Amino acid sequence: FMIEIMLMGEFNYFTFYFNLLLLSATTLYSFRILFSLLKGGKKTSLSKSGETLMGGMLFSLSILSVVVGMGVVDLIFYGGQVFLDSSLIYPMLFVGGGLIIGGLMSSLPLIIYFFFNYINLMWGMNLLLQKLNNMVYYMMEGIWMFYDKGWQEGILLTFMQLMMFKLLGILNTYKNYIFVILILWMLMLSG
């Protein structure tokens, strides 16, 4: 994420939301595999409840740690200009370094999983990235339509995108990710 900002030379909220979604998805996926391995491949009620609890905590920690990372990048490269006019500066100052520690802790299972199952994870993430790249392509067109043509044509294009997801076979497999992206998309536009 930081490398992308440096290469682009500007702060891009769309890139941030996309990376946040990818970080959260991979973190939850790594914990699902980790619990499955610890239980010998069979999911018990304990592993399911533990997975849900830890997954929720890691999702929150991932969001907060990325927000802190955004603030650090903004401070280094832009002198804090991006966050000076944003309400996000207050929770950043309030929680501080604790979120960075939380972000490192949330990344630990993913690092372990990378170490023991590198090839398998690369294959799975490659398929996921192919699907996400298709989604990003059509969503970038949708965002441009919202700003260039107005809300009516933008809403129409959103339905067209959903139909395209259906045709590509994405909607059935990754419908939860699509809804999360659409929610973040609307938050980004409203912000």
PDB file of C-alpha atoms in Angstrom, residues 138-148:
ATOM      1  CA  TYR A 138     -15.822  -2.275 -13.630  1.00  0.00           C
ATOM      2  CA  MET A 139     -16.074  -0.342 -10.367  1.00  0.00           C
ATOM      3  CA  MET A 140     -13.529   2.244 -11.510  1.00  0.00           C
ATOM      4  CA  GLU A 141     -15.725   2.831 -14.547  1.00  0.00           C
ATOM      5  CA  GLY A 142     -18.690   3.205 -12.208  1.00  0.00           C
ATOM      6  CA  ILE A 143     -16.912   5.777 -10.020  1.00  0.00           C
ATOM      7  CA  TRP A 144     -15.978   7.771 -13.102  1.00  0.00           C
ATOM      8  CA  MET A 145     -19.600   7.702 -14.245  1.00  0.00           C
ATOM      9  CA  PHE A 146     -20.769   8.999 -10.857  1.00  0.00           C
ATOM     10  CA  TYR A 147     -18.524  12.019 -11.113  1.00  0.00           C
ATOM     11  CA  ASP A 148     -18.776  12.576 -14.848  1.00  0.00           C
TER      12      ASP A 148
END
